[in-house]
Amino acid sequence: QRALGQAYVSVVIKGPEHPELMNKLAIRSFPTTLLATSDGQIVDQLKGYTDAAKLYEHMRATWQQQQTRVARR
């Protein structure tokens, strides 16, 4: 869990205050969780509410996929 926690940074954006960003990211529902690389590439998107355990598992799986992609380069 510690490595995963260090791999992600949480950023909260209030959609109604940033409509241009919501359009650019094609966000149409709230909440929406985006998982992105450090250079801003969106690698996954979760729409709607999810509990902490499911969010953790999804983040872990996405993180592992990204590590595999980096290793293949």
mmCIF file with all atom_site columns, C-alpha atoms in Angstrom:
data_model
loop_
_atom_site.group_PDB
_atom_site.id
_atom_site.type_symbol
_atom_site.label_atom_id
_atom_site.label_alt_id
_atom_site.label_comp_id
_atom_site.label_asym_id
_atom_site.label_entity_id
_atom_site.label_seq_id
_atom_site.pdbx_PDB_ins_code
_atom_site.Cartn_x
_atom_site.Cartn_y
_atom_site.Cartn_z
_atom_site.occupancy
_atom_site.B_iso_or_equiv
_atom_site.pdbx_formal_charge
_atom_site.auth_seq_id
_atom_site.auth_comp_id
_atom_site.auth_asym_id
_atom_site.auth_atom_id
_atom_site.pdbx_PDB_model_num
ATOM 1  C CA . GLN A 1 1  ? 0.000   0.000  0.000   1.00 0.00 ? 1  GLN A CA 1
ATOM 2  C CA . ARG A 1 2  ? 2.818   2.410  0.795   1.00 0.00 ? 2  ARG A CA 1
ATOM 3  C CA . ALA A 1 3  ? 4.330   2.178  -2.712  1.00 0.00 ? 3  ALA A CA 1
ATOM 4  C CA . LEU A 1 4  ? 0.905   2.738  -4.225  1.00 0.00 ? 4  LEU A CA 1
ATOM 5  C CA . GLY A 1 5  ? 0.311   5.760  -2.029  1.00 0.00 ? 5  GLY A CA 1
ATOM 6  C CA . GLN A 1 6  ? 3.600   7.243  -3.177  1.00 0.00 ? 6  GLN A CA 1
ATOM 7  C CA . ALA A 1 7  ? 2.723   6.580  -6.820  1.00 0.00 ? 7  ALA A CA 1
ATOM 8  C CA . TYR A 1 8  ? -0.389  8.786  -6.836  1.00 0.00 ? 8  TYR A CA 1
ATOM 9  C CA . VAL A 1 9  ? -1.201  12.387 -6.014  1.00 0.00 ? 9  VAL A CA 1
ATOM 10 C CA . SER A 1 10 ? -4.791  13.315 -5.303  1.00 0.00 ? 10 SER A CA 1
ATOM 11 C CA . VAL A 1 11 ? -6.157  16.468 -6.926  1.00 0.00 ? 11 VAL A CA 1
ATOM 12 C CA . VAL A 1 12 ? -9.746  17.611 -6.488  1.00 0.00 ? 12 VAL A CA 1
ATOM 13 C CA . ILE A 1 13 ? -11.224 19.863 -9.163  1.00 0.00 ? 13 ILE A CA 1
ATOM 14 C CA . LYS A 1 14 ? -14.663 21.387 -8.750  1.00 0.00 ? 14 LYS A CA 1
ATOM 15 C CA . GLY A 1 15 ? -16.164 20.946 -12.200 1.00 0.00 ? 15 GLY A CA 1
ATOM 16 C CA . PRO A 1 16 ? -18.602 23.864 -12.257 1.00 0.00 ? 16 PRO A CA 1
ATOM 17 C CA . GLU A 1 17 ? -15.709 26.213 -11.493 1.00 0.00 ? 17 GLU A CA 1
ATOM 18 C CA . HIS A 1 18 ? -13.605 24.856 -14.400 1.00 0.00 ? 18 HIS A CA 1
ATOM 19 C CA . PRO A 1 19 ? -15.902 24.128 -17.371 1.00 0.00 ? 19 PRO A CA 1
ATOM 20 C CA . GLU A 1 20 ? -13.068 24.375 -19.927 1.00 0.00 ? 20 GLU A CA 1
ATOM 21 C CA . LEU A 1 21 ? -11.140 21.625 -18.153 1.00 0.00 ? 21 LEU A CA 1
ATOM 22 C CA . MET A 1 22 ? -14.248 19.458 -17.866 1.00 0.00 ? 22 MET A CA 1
ATOM 23 C CA . ASN A 1 23 ? -14.783 19.782 -21.627 1.00 0.00 ? 23 ASN A CA 1
ATOM 24 C CA . LYS A 1 24 ? -11.130 19.051 -22.407 1.00 0.00 ? 24 LYS A CA 1
ATOM 25 C CA . LEU A 1 25 ? -11.211 15.903 -20.252 1.00 0.00 ? 25 LEU A CA 1
ATOM 26 C CA . ALA A 1 26 ? -14.683 14.909 -21.535 1.00 0.00 ? 26 ALA A CA 1
ATOM 27 C CA . ILE A 1 27 ? -16.084 14.673 -18.011 1.00 0.00 ? 27 ILE A CA 1
ATOM 28 C CA . ARG A 1 28 ? -19.860 14.492 -18.073 1.00 0.00 ? 28 ARG A CA 1
ATOM 29 C CA . SER A 1 29 ? -20.724 13.013 -14.676 1.00 0.00 ? 29 SER A CA 1
ATOM 30 C CA . PHE A 1 30 ? -19.673 13.554 -11.081 1.00 0.00 ? 30 PHE A CA 1
ATOM 31 C CA . PRO A 1 31 ? -17.735 12.269 -9.383  1.00 0.00 ? 31 PRO A CA 1
ATOM 32 C CA . THR A 1 32 ? -15.213 11.155 -11.974 1.00 0.00 ? 32 THR A CA 1
ATOM 33 C CA . THR A 1 33 ? -11.817 9.818  -10.945 1.00 0.00 ? 33 THR A CA 1
ATOM 34 C CA . LEU A 1 34 ? -9.026  10.097 -13.494 1.00 0.00 ? 34 LEU A CA 1
ATOM 35 C CA . LEU A 1 35 ? -5.788  8.176  -13.180 1.00 0.00 ? 35 LEU A CA 1
ATOM 36 C CA . ALA A 1 36 ? -2.953  9.876  -15.038 1.00 0.00 ? 36 ALA A CA 1
ATOM 37 C CA . THR A 1 37 ? 0.776   9.469  -15.533 1.00 0.00 ? 37 THR A CA 1
ATOM 38 C CA . SER A 1 38 ? 3.201   12.058 -14.193 1.00 0.00 ? 38 SER A CA 1
ATOM 39 C CA . ASP A 1 39 ? 3.281   13.671 -17.632 1.00 0.00 ? 39 ASP A CA 1
ATOM 40 C CA . GLY A 1 40 ? -0.505  14.075 -17.683 1.00 0.00 ? 40 GLY A CA 1
ATOM 41 C CA . GLN A 1 41 ? -1.540  11.144 -19.876 1.00 0.00 ? 41 GLN A CA 1
ATOM 42 C CA . ILE A 1 42 ? -4.942  9.840  -18.723 1.00 0.00 ? 42 ILE A CA 1
ATOM 43 C CA . VAL A 1 43 ? -4.599  6.070  -18.303 1.00 0.00 ? 43 VAL A CA 1
ATOM 44 C CA . ASP A 1 44 ? -7.958  5.253  -16.737 1.00 0.00 ? 44 ASP A CA 1
ATOM 45 C CA . GLN A 1 45 ? -11.247 6.787  -15.687 1.00 0.00 ? 45 GLN A CA 1
ATOM 46 C CA . LEU A 1 46 ? -13.792 5.769  -13.061 1.00 0.00 ? 46 LEU A CA 1
ATOM 47 C CA . LYS A 1 47 ? -17.270 7.271  -13.178 1.00 0.00 ? 47 LYS A CA 1
ATOM 48 C CA . GLY A 1 48 ? -19.480 7.485  -10.115 1.00 0.00 ? 48 GLY A CA 1
ATOM 49 C CA . TYR A 1 49 ? -18.923 6.718  -6.462  1.00 0.00 ? 49 TYR A CA 1
ATOM 50 C CA . THR A 1 50 ? -16.840 3.750  -5.380  1.00 0.00 ? 50 THR A CA 1
ATOM 51 C CA . ASP A 1 51 ? -15.819 2.517  -1.963  1.00 0.00 ? 51 ASP A CA 1
ATOM 52 C CA . ALA A 1 52 ? -12.230 2.743  -0.751  1.00 0.00 ? 52 ALA A CA 1
ATOM 53 C CA . ALA A 1 53 ? -11.454 -0.958 -1.215  1.00 0.00 ? 53 ALA A CA 1
ATOM 54 C CA . LYS A 1 54 ? -12.602 -0.984 -4.848  1.00 0.00 ? 54 LYS A CA 1
ATOM 55 C CA . LEU A 1 55 ? -10.774 2.271  -5.573  1.00 0.00 ? 55 LEU A CA 1
ATOM 56 C CA . TYR A 1 56 ? -7.570  0.914  -4.032  1.00 0.00 ? 56 TYR A CA 1
ATOM 57 C CA . GLU A 1 57 ? -7.802  -2.296 -6.076  1.00 0.00 ? 57 GLU A CA 1
ATOM 58 C CA . HIS A 1 58 ? -8.450  -0.371 -9.280  1.00 0.00 ? 58 HIS A CA 1
ATOM 59 C CA . MET A 1 59 ? -5.528  1.978  -8.615  1.00 0.00 ? 59 MET A CA 1
ATOM 60 C CA . ARG A 1 60 ? -3.250  -0.968 -7.798  1.00 0.00 ? 60 ARG A CA 1
ATOM 61 C CA . ALA A 1 61 ? -4.156  -2.773 -11.015 1.00 0.00 ? 61 ALA A CA 1
ATOM 62 C CA . THR A 1 62 ? -3.670  0.382  -13.090 1.00 0.00 ? 62 THR A CA 1
ATOM 63 C CA . TRP A 1 63 ? -0.328  1.066  -11.403 1.00 0.00 ? 63 TRP A CA 1
ATOM 64 C CA . GLN A 1 64 ? 0.850   -2.479 -12.139 1.00 0.00 ? 64 GLN A CA 1
ATOM 65 C CA . GLN A 1 65 ? -0.189  -2.154 -15.786 1.00 0.00 ? 65 GLN A CA 1
ATOM 66 C CA . GLN A 1 66 ? 1.776   1.082  -16.069 1.00 0.00 ? 66 GLN A CA 1
ATOM 67 C CA . GLN A 1 67 ? 4.851   -0.512 -14.475 1.00 0.00 ? 67 GLN A CA 1
ATOM 68 C CA . THR A 1 68 ? 4.636   -3.355 -17.000 1.00 0.00 ? 68 THR A CA 1
ATOM 69 C CA . ARG A 1 69 ? 4.400   -0.890 -19.902 1.00 0.00 ? 69 ARG A CA 1
ATOM 70 C CA . VAL A 1 70 ? 7.441   1.031  -18.652 1.00 0.00 ? 70 VAL A CA 1
ATOM 71 C CA . ALA A 1 71 ? 9.438   -2.182 -18.247 1.00 0.00 ? 71 ALA A CA 1
ATOM 72 C CA . ARG A 1 72 ? 8.668   -3.183 -21.845 1.00 0.00 ? 72 ARG A CA 1
ATOM 73 C CA . ARG A 1 73 ? 10.056  0.077  -23.275 1.00 0.00 ? 73 ARG A CA 1
#
